[in-house]
PDB file of C-alpha atoms in Angstrom:
ATOM      1  CA  MET A   1      99.900  98.576 111.798  1.00 90.00           C
ATOM      2  CA  VAL A   2      96.711  97.021 113.109  1.00 96.00           C
ATOM      3  CA  GLN A   3      93.543  99.008 112.517  1.00 98.00           C
ATOM      4  CA  VAL A   4      90.421  98.390 114.588  1.00 98.00           C
ATOM      5  CA  CYS A   5      87.197  98.190 112.576  1.00 98.00           C
ATOM      6  CA  VAL A   6      84.766  99.125 115.298  1.00 97.00           C
ATOM      7  CA  ASN A   7      81.313  98.188 114.008  1.00 96.00           C
ATOM      8  CA  GLY A   8      80.910  98.088 110.213  1.00 95.00           C
ATOM      9  CA  GLY A   9      77.478  97.487 108.794  1.00 92.00           C
ATOM     10  CA  ARG A  10      76.393  95.453 111.794  1.00 94.00           C
ATOM     11  CA  GLY A  11      73.346  96.443 113.793  1.00 90.00           C
ATOM     12  CA  SER A  12      71.420  95.619 116.938  1.00 86.00           C
ATOM     13  CA  GLY A  13      70.658  92.145 115.634  1.00 87.00           C
ATOM     14  CA  ASP A  14      74.370  91.286 115.950  1.00 89.00           C
ATOM     15  CA  GLY A  15      74.330  91.706 119.709  1.00 83.00           C
ATOM     16  CA  ALA A  16      74.625  94.418 122.330  1.00 80.00           C
ATOM     17  CA  LEU A  17      78.432  94.376 122.149  1.00 91.00           C
ATOM     18  CA  VAL A  18      78.452  96.031 118.715  1.00 94.00           C
ATOM     19  CA  PRO A  19      78.801  99.787 119.371  1.00 95.00           C
ATOM     20  CA  LEU A  20      76.163 101.823 117.537  1.00 95.00           C
ATOM     21  CA  SER A  21      75.972 105.184 119.351  1.00 96.00           C
ATOM     22  CA  PRO A  22      78.776 107.767 119.156  1.00 97.00           C
ATOM     23  CA  ALA A  23      79.517 107.318 122.857  1.00 97.00           C
ATOM     24  CA  ALA A  24      79.644 103.533 122.564  1.00 96.00           C
ATOM     25  CA  MET A  25      81.898 103.766 119.513  1.00 97.00           C
ATOM     26  CA  ALA A  26      84.213 106.116 121.395  1.00 98.00           C
ATOM     27  CA  ASP A  27      84.409 103.785 124.402  1.00 97.00           C
ATOM     28  CA  SER A  28      85.121 100.783 122.195  1.00 97.00           C
ATOM     29  CA  ALA A  29      87.702 102.612 120.084  1.00 98.00           C
ATOM     30  CA  ALA A  30      89.495 103.883 123.190  1.00 98.00           C
ATOM     31  CA  GLU A  31      89.658 100.367 124.657  1.00 98.00           C
ATOM     32  CA  ALA A  32      91.048  99.006 121.381  1.00 98.00           C
ATOM     33  CA  VAL A  33      93.708 101.716 121.131  1.00 98.00           C
ATOM     34  CA  ALA A  34      94.693 101.074 124.745  1.00 98.00           C
ATOM     35  CA  VAL A  35      95.604  97.483 123.865  1.00 98.00           C
ATOM     36  CA  GLY A  36      97.512  98.330 120.694  1.00 98.00           C
ATOM     37  CA  ALA A  37      95.311  99.413 117.793  1.00 98.00           C
ATOM     38  CA  SER A  38      96.998 102.283 115.969  1.00 97.00           C
ATOM     39  CA  ASP A  39      94.195 103.368 113.632  1.00 98.00           C
ATOM     40  CA  ILE A  40      90.388 103.392 113.738  1.00 98.00           C
ATOM     41  CA  HIS A  41      87.772 102.632 111.082  1.00 98.00           C
ATOM     42  CA  VAL A  42      84.165 103.318 112.029  1.00 98.00           C
ATOM     43  CA  HIS A  43      80.699 103.466 110.463  1.00 98.00           C
ATOM     44  CA  PRO A  44      78.627 106.384 111.780  1.00 98.00           C
ATOM     45  CA  LYS A  45      75.025 105.371 112.407  1.00 97.00           C
ATOM     46  CA  SER A  46      71.602 106.953 112.029  1.00 95.00           C
ATOM     47  CA  PRO A  47      69.272 106.998 115.066  1.00 91.00           C
ATOM     48  CA  CYS A  48      67.795 103.708 113.829  1.00 89.00           C
ATOM     49  CA  GLY A  49      71.226 102.090 113.621  1.00 91.00           C
ATOM     50  CA  GLU A  50      71.821 102.218 109.863  1.00 94.00           C
ATOM     51  CA  ASP A  51      75.082 103.336 108.245  1.00 96.00           C
ATOM     52  CA  THR A  52      74.920 106.971 107.233  1.00 97.00           C
ATOM     53  CA  LEU A  53      77.080 109.715 105.734  1.00 98.00           C
ATOM     54  CA  SER A  54      75.010 112.531 107.218  1.00 97.00           C
ATOM     55  CA  PRO A  55      77.077 115.479 108.477  1.00 97.00           C
ATOM     56  CA  LYS A  56      75.386 115.352 111.883  1.00 97.00           C
ATOM     57  CA  ALA A  57      76.148 111.671 112.480  1.00 97.00           C
ATOM     58  CA  VAL A  58      79.703 111.907 111.139  1.00 98.00           C
ATOM     59  CA  ALA A  59      80.448 114.946 113.316  1.00 98.00           C
ATOM     60  CA  ALA A  60      78.985 113.392 116.468  1.00 98.00           C
ATOM     61  CA  THR A  61      80.925 110.164 115.941  1.00 98.00           C
ATOM     62  CA  LEU A  62      84.260 111.854 115.246  1.00 98.00           C
ATOM     63  CA  GLU A  63      83.931 114.320 118.092  1.00 98.00           C
ATOM     64  CA  GLN A  64      83.146 111.580 120.609  1.00 98.00           C
ATOM     65  CA  ILE A  65      86.025 109.354 119.479  1.00 98.00           C
ATOM     66  CA  ARG A  66      88.515 112.227 119.372  1.00 98.00           C
ATOM     67  CA  SER A  67      87.558 113.207 122.894  1.00 97.00           C
ATOM     68  CA  ARG A  68      88.970 109.836 123.974  1.00 96.00           C
ATOM     69  CA  VAL A  69      91.881 109.037 121.654  1.00 97.00           C
ATOM     70  CA  THR A  70      94.455 110.716 119.408  1.00 96.00           C
ATOM     71  CA  ALA A  71      94.779 107.846 116.911  1.00 98.00           C
ATOM     72  CA  PRO A  72      93.698 108.599 113.318  1.00 98.00           C
ATOM     73  CA  VAL A  73      89.993 108.001 112.696  1.00 98.00           C
ATOM     74  CA  GLY A  74      88.476 107.007 109.362  1.00 98.00           C
ATOM     75  CA  VAL A  75      84.903 106.494 108.190  1.00 98.00           C
ATOM     76  CA  THR A  76      83.195 104.542 105.452  1.00 98.00           C
ATOM     77  CA  THR A  77      81.762 106.023 102.251  1.00 98.00           C
ATOM     78  CA  GLY A  78      80.177 102.720 101.195  1.00 96.00           C
ATOM     79  CA  ALA A  79      77.451 102.898  98.580  1.00 96.00           C
ATOM     80  CA  TRP A  80      75.063 101.054 100.920  1.00 96.00           C
ATOM     81  CA  ALA A  81      75.093 104.136 103.179  1.00 96.00           C
ATOM     82  CA  GLU A  82      74.105 106.394 100.255  1.00 95.00           C
ATOM     83  CA  PRO A  83      73.389 104.557  96.968  1.00 95.00           C
ATOM     84  CA  ASP A  84      73.264 107.619  94.697  1.00 96.00           C
ATOM     85  CA  PRO A  85      76.831 108.640  93.736  1.00 96.00           C
ATOM     86  CA  ALA A  86      75.994 112.322  93.332  1.00 97.00           C
ATOM     87  CA  THR A  87      74.350 112.439  96.747  1.00 97.00           C
ATOM     88  CA  ARG A  88      77.330 110.593  98.237  1.00 97.00           C
ATOM     89  CA  VAL A  89      79.658 113.298  96.900  1.00 98.00           C
ATOM     90  CA  ALA A  90      77.313 115.997  98.204  1.00 97.00           C
ATOM     91  CA  ARG A  91      77.360 114.425 101.658  1.00 97.00           C
ATOM     92  CA  VAL A  92      81.155 114.481 101.738  1.00 97.00           C
ATOM     93  CA  ARG A  93      81.124 118.152 100.795  1.00 97.00           C
ATOM     94  CA  GLU A  94      78.616 118.873 103.575  1.00 98.00           C
ATOM     95  CA  TRP A  95      80.664 117.334 106.388  1.00 98.00           C
ATOM     96  CA  THR A  96      81.341 119.890 109.109  1.00 98.00           C
ATOM     97  CA  VAL A  97      83.878 117.720 110.954  1.00 98.00           C
ATOM     98  CA  LEU A  98      86.386 115.879 108.792  1.00 98.00           C
ATOM     99  CA  PRO A  99      87.818 112.404 109.426  1.00 98.00           C
ATOM    100  CA  ASP A 100      91.535 111.774 109.042  1.00 98.00           C
ATOM    101  CA  HIS A 101      90.752 109.337 106.247  1.00 98.00           C
ATOM    102  CA  ALA A 102      87.814 107.642 104.551  1.00 98.00           C
ATOM    103  CA  SER A 103      87.521 104.365 102.681  1.00 98.00           C
ATOM    104  CA  VAL A 104      86.303 104.345  99.080  1.00 98.00           C
ATOM    105  CA  ASN A 105      85.367 101.047  97.459  1.00 98.00           C
ATOM    106  CA  TRP A 106      86.824 101.313  93.978  1.00 97.00           C
ATOM    107  CA  HIS A 107      84.341  98.928  92.353  1.00 97.00           C
ATOM    108  CA  GLU A 108      81.352 101.043  93.365  1.00 97.00           C
ATOM    109  CA  PRO A 109      79.718 103.528  90.985  1.00 96.00           C
ATOM    110  CA  GLY A 110      80.994 107.031  91.702  1.00 96.00           C
ATOM    111  CA  ALA A 111      84.179 105.906  93.462  1.00 97.00           C
ATOM    112  CA  GLU A 112      86.405 108.314  91.519  1.00 96.00           C
ATOM    113  CA  GLN A 113      84.120 111.266  92.243  1.00 97.00           C
ATOM    114  CA  VAL A 114      83.874 110.420  95.944  1.00 98.00           C
ATOM    115  CA  ALA A 115      87.640 110.025  96.237  1.00 98.00           C
ATOM    116  CA  ALA A 116      88.190 113.329  94.437  1.00 98.00           C
ATOM    117  CA  ALA A 117      85.770 115.118  96.778  1.00 98.00           C
ATOM    118  CA  LEU A 118      87.581 113.715  99.807  1.00 98.00           C
ATOM    119  CA  LEU A 119      90.995 114.732  98.495  1.00 98.00           C
ATOM    120  CA  GLU A 120      89.703 118.223  97.686  1.00 98.00           C
ATOM    121  CA  ARG A 121      88.703 118.563 101.347  1.00 97.00           C
ATOM    122  CA  GLY A 122      92.045 117.295 102.613  1.00 98.00           C
ATOM    123  CA  VAL A 123      90.750 113.900 103.732  1.00 98.00           C
ATOM    124  CA  ALA A 124      93.099 110.985 103.004  1.00 98.00           C
ATOM    125  CA  VAL A 125      91.635 108.126 100.966  1.00 98.00           C
ATOM    126  CA  GLU A 126      91.837 104.417 101.694  1.00 98.00           C
ATOM    127  CA  ALA A 127      91.249 102.598  98.408  1.00 98.00           C
ATOM    128  CA  GLY A 128      89.051  99.595  99.122  1.00 98.00           C
ATOM    129  CA  ILE A 129      89.854  96.867  96.590  1.00 98.00           C
ATOM    130  CA  TRP A 130      87.505  93.930  97.081  1.00 98.00           C
ATOM    131  CA  SER A 131      88.146  90.399  95.876  1.00 97.00           C
ATOM    132  CA  ASP A 132      85.864  89.129  93.098  1.00 95.00           C
ATOM    133  CA  THR A 133      85.293  92.644  91.730  1.00 97.00           C
ATOM    134  CA  ASP A 134      86.910  94.783  89.035  1.00 96.00           C
ATOM    135  CA  GLY A 135      88.235  97.117  91.730  1.00 96.00           C
ATOM    136  CA  ALA A 136      91.907  96.259  91.131  1.00 96.00           C
ATOM    137  CA  ALA A 137      91.677  96.944  87.400  1.00 95.00           C
ATOM    138  CA  ARG A 138      89.769 100.185  87.924  1.00 96.00           C
ATOM    139  CA  PHE A 139      92.275 101.309  90.537  1.00 96.00           C
ATOM    140  CA  ALA A 140      95.205 100.548  88.218  1.00 95.00           C
ATOM    141  CA  ALA A 141      93.689 102.864  85.604  1.00 94.00           C
ATOM    142  CA  SER A 142      92.756 105.631  88.046  1.00 95.00           C
ATOM    143  CA  PRO A 143      94.619 108.954  87.925  1.00 96.00           C
ATOM    144  CA  LEU A 144      93.911 109.254  91.660  1.00 97.00           C
ATOM    145  CA  ALA A 145      95.662 105.989  92.549  1.00 96.00           C
ATOM    146  CA  PRO A 146      99.058 107.588  93.335  1.00 96.00           C
ATOM    147  CA  ARG A 147      97.361 109.947  95.803  1.00 97.00           C
ATOM    148  CA  VAL A 148      95.685 107.444  98.129  1.00 98.00           C
ATOM    149  CA  LEU A 149      96.868 106.897 101.687  1.00 98.00           C
ATOM    150  CA  ARG A 150      96.794 103.105 101.486  1.00 98.00           C
ATOM    151  CA  ILE A 151      95.149 100.197  99.720  1.00 98.00           C
ATOM    152  CA  LEU A 152      92.628  98.148 101.659  1.00 98.00           C
ATOM    153  CA  ALA A 153      92.838  94.668 100.133  1.00 98.00           C
ATOM    154  CA  GLU A 154      89.467  93.330 101.282  1.00 98.00           C
ATOM    155  CA  VAL A 155      88.972  89.568 100.971  1.00 98.00           C
ATOM    156  CA  THR A 156      85.247  88.870 100.838  1.00 97.00           C
ATOM    157  CA  ASP A 157      85.598  85.069 100.864  1.00 98.00           C
ATOM    158  CA  PRO A 158      84.126  83.973 104.239  1.00 97.00           C
ATOM    159  CA  ASN A 159      85.326  80.369 103.945  1.00 98.00           C
ATOM    160  CA  PRO A 160      88.264  79.681 106.285  1.00 97.00           C
ATOM    161  CA  ASP A 161      89.480  76.908 103.975  1.00 97.00           C
ATOM    162  CA  THR A 162      89.733  79.096 100.853  1.00 98.00           C
ATOM    163  CA  ALA A 163      90.131  82.670 102.148  1.00 98.00           C
ATOM    164  CA  GLU A 164      93.943  82.568 102.092  1.00 97.00           C
ATOM    165  CA  ASP A 165      93.962  81.499  98.439  1.00 98.00           C
ATOM    166  CA  SER A 166      91.437  84.244  97.671  1.00 98.00           C
ATOM    167  CA  ALA A 167      93.712  86.735  99.419  1.00 98.00           C
ATOM    168  CA  ARG A 168      96.712  85.668  97.371  1.00 98.00           C
ATOM    169  CA  GLY A 169      94.629  86.022  94.225  1.00 97.00           C
ATOM    170  CA  LEU A 170      93.584  89.530  95.211  1.00 98.00           C
ATOM    171  CA  LEU A 171      97.163  90.559  95.947  1.00 97.00           C
ATOM    172  CA  ALA A 172      98.260  89.161  92.581  1.00 96.00           C
ATOM    173  CA  ALA A 173      95.565  91.260  90.897  1.00 95.00           C
ATOM    174  CA  LEU A 174      96.986  94.410  92.497  1.00 95.00           C
ATOM    175  CA  THR A 175      99.534  94.889  89.724  1.00 90.00           C
ATOM    176  CA  VAL A 176      99.683  98.654  90.262  1.00 87.00           C
ATOM    177  CA  THR A 177     100.069 100.066  93.778  1.00 91.00           C
ATOM    178  CA  HIS A 178     102.163 103.207  93.116  1.00 90.00           C
ATOM    179  CA  GLY A 179     104.139 102.307  96.215  1.00 91.00           C
ATOM    180  CA  ARG A 180     101.116 102.747  98.467  1.00 95.00           C
ATOM    181  CA  PRO A 181     101.087 100.486 101.553  1.00 97.00           C
ATOM    182  CA  VAL A 182      98.654  97.575 101.541  1.00 98.00           C
ATOM    183  CA  LEU A 183      96.396  96.649 104.447  1.00 98.00           C
ATOM    184  CA  LEU A 184      95.134  93.080 104.006  1.00 98.00           C
ATOM    185  CA  HIS A 185      92.089  91.759 105.850  1.00 98.00           C
ATOM    186  CA  GLY A 186      89.317  89.194 105.622  1.00 98.00           C
ATOM    187  CA  GLU A 187      85.817  88.861 106.947  1.00 97.00           C
ATOM    188  CA  GLU A 188      83.676  86.377 108.860  1.00 97.00           C
ATOM    189  CA  GLY A 189      85.224  82.885 108.649  1.00 97.00           C
ATOM    190  CA  GLY A 190      88.084  84.188 106.535  1.00 98.00           C
ATOM    191  CA  THR A 191      89.142  86.838 109.034  1.00 98.00           C
ATOM    192  CA  TRP A 192      91.777  84.945 110.986  1.00 98.00           C
ATOM    193  CA  PRO A 193      93.412  83.033 108.092  1.00 98.00           C
ATOM    194  CA  VAL A 194      93.806  86.293 106.158  1.00 98.00           C
ATOM    195  CA  LEU A 195      95.112  88.158 109.208  1.00 98.00           C
ATOM    196  CA  ARG A 196      97.771  85.493 109.695  1.00 98.00           C
ATOM    197  CA  LEU A 197      98.691  85.714 106.005  1.00 98.00           C
ATOM    198  CA  ALA A 198      99.113  89.474 106.423  1.00 98.00           C
ATOM    199  CA  GLY A 199     101.530  88.756 109.252  1.00 97.00           C
ATOM    200  CA  ARG A 200     103.558  86.302 107.187  1.00 97.00           C
ATOM    201  CA  LEU A 201     103.748  88.768 104.319  1.00 97.00           C
ATOM    202  CA  GLY A 202     104.633  91.711 106.568  1.00 96.00           C
ATOM    203  CA  LEU A 203     101.473  93.642 105.667  1.00 97.00           C
ATOM    204  CA  ALA A 204      99.278  95.817 107.836  1.00 98.00           C
ATOM    205  CA  THR A 205      95.908  94.374 108.796  1.00 98.00           C
ATOM    206  CA  ARG A 206      92.749  95.159 110.687  1.00 98.00           C
ATOM    207  CA  ILE A 207      90.483  93.363 113.136  1.00 98.00           C
ATOM    208  CA  GLY A 208      87.263  94.195 114.935  1.00 98.00           C
ATOM    209  CA  LEU A 209      83.575  93.504 115.207  1.00 97.00           C
ATOM    210  CA  GLU A 210      82.996  94.680 111.631  1.00 97.00           C
ATOM    211  CA  ASP A 211      84.978  91.729 110.298  1.00 98.00           C
ATOM    212  CA  THR A 212      84.205  89.021 112.845  1.00 97.00           C
ATOM    213  CA  LEU A 213      82.259  88.399 116.024  1.00 97.00           C
ATOM    214  CA  PHE A 214      84.431  85.440 116.983  1.00 97.00           C
ATOM    215  CA  LEU A 215      87.886  84.665 118.312  1.00 97.00           C
ATOM    216  CA  PRO A 216      90.067  82.083 116.513  1.00 97.00           C
ATOM    217  CA  ASN A 217      88.911  79.365 118.937  1.00 96.00           C
ATOM    218  CA  GLY A 218      85.286  79.920 117.942  1.00 95.00           C
ATOM    219  CA  GLN A 219      84.262  81.706 121.121  1.00 96.00           C
ATOM    220  CA  ARG A 220      82.238  84.886 120.767  1.00 96.00           C
ATOM    221  CA  ALA A 221      84.392  87.973 121.289  1.00 96.00           C
ATOM    222  CA  LEU A 222      83.490  90.190 124.215  1.00 95.00           C
ATOM    223  CA  SER A 223      84.784  93.429 122.683  1.00 96.00           C
ATOM    224  CA  ASN A 224      86.850  95.062 119.978  1.00 97.00           C
ATOM    225  CA  ALA A 225      89.692  95.257 122.479  1.00 98.00           C
ATOM    226  CA  GLU A 226      89.672  91.480 122.898  1.00 97.00           C
ATOM    227  CA  LEU A 227      89.803  91.021 119.121  1.00 98.00           C
ATOM    228  CA  VAL A 228      92.663  93.513 118.790  1.00 98.00           C
ATOM    229  CA  THR A 229      94.630  91.831 121.587  1.00 98.00           C
ATOM    230  CA  GLU A 230      94.303  88.433 119.910  1.00 98.00           C
ATOM    231  CA  GLY A 231      94.885  89.941 116.471  1.00 98.00           C
ATOM    232  CA  LEU A 232      98.203  91.415 117.536  1.00 98.00           C
ATOM    233  CA  VAL A 233      99.299  88.061 118.967  1.00 97.00           C
ATOM    234  CA  GLN A 234      98.306  86.164 115.834  1.00 96.00           C
ATOM    235  CA  HIS A 235      99.834  88.738 113.475  1.00 97.00           C
ATOM    236  CA  GLU A 236     103.161  88.813 115.308  1.00 95.00           C
ATOM    237  CA  ARG A 237     103.313  85.033 115.651  1.00 94.00           C
ATOM    238  CA  ALA A 238     102.700  84.646 111.919  1.00 94.00           C
ATOM    239  CA  ARG A 239     105.283  87.309 111.119  1.00 92.00           C
ATOM    240  CA  ARG A 240     107.901  85.404 113.055  1.00 91.00           C
ATOM    241  CA  SER A 241     107.028  82.003 111.645  1.00 83.00           C
ATOM    242  CA  PRO A 242     109.406  80.498 109.058  1.00 68.00           C
TER     243      PRO A 242
END
C-alpha cells in the first residue's frame, strides 16, 4: 500500500504546486489515486493556509476529495494544528463529516484522549510513532494500541546518509505492534532512502508533497501524482532486489 500525503504542514511559501484549498487538494488526490495511490492523508487548511482541525475546514476538505475519489481519506490531528489537548479532543467531537481515519502522534500530550475520541466516533486511528521520541514506549504501554488501524513509523531524520539507519532504529524500538500493519516513511532528504527500505522490508509506505518536494534525481516534483508514480517504481524495485 502506498499512501499519498497531499500537503502536510506546508504552505504558500513552498510553492504553488502544494494544494491548500479543498478543491486543489481534491484535484491532487484524484490525480495521485489515478496513478496508483490507494490511501490519502491530508491536512485541512484555514483560509490563511494554516493546518486546522475546525469542523468547517475538515468537512469542506473531505467532501471535495470524496466527490472525486473513493479511496480512504485520513486527516491529521497534530498538536501544531491545535496545541491544547482538551481543545483538540473537543474539535474531534465537533466534526460534522468524519474521515475514514486520522493520525495521532503518540508522543504528543493528549494523544490517548484524542485517539479515544476518534475511536468513540468510529474513526480509525493511525498511530504516528516518530523517531527520536518516546512514542514507541508510550504506544507499547497504551491500552488503545491493539485497536489502531496501522502504525505510522515516521522517520524524522532528513539526512539521506543516515535516514535508513534511523529507520531501522525506529523499527527496532517498535517492540509491541499487536499485529498492526506498519507504514514506514521518511521526510525531506530521508524520504527516498526510507521508502526504498520499506520496499525491501515489504512494508507499506507513503509519498507526497508533505514529505518531499523533490524526485530522487534532485529535480523538483511537479505534482503529488509524479511523486506517487516514482514512489511506486522505487518501492517495487526495492522489493524485488536481493
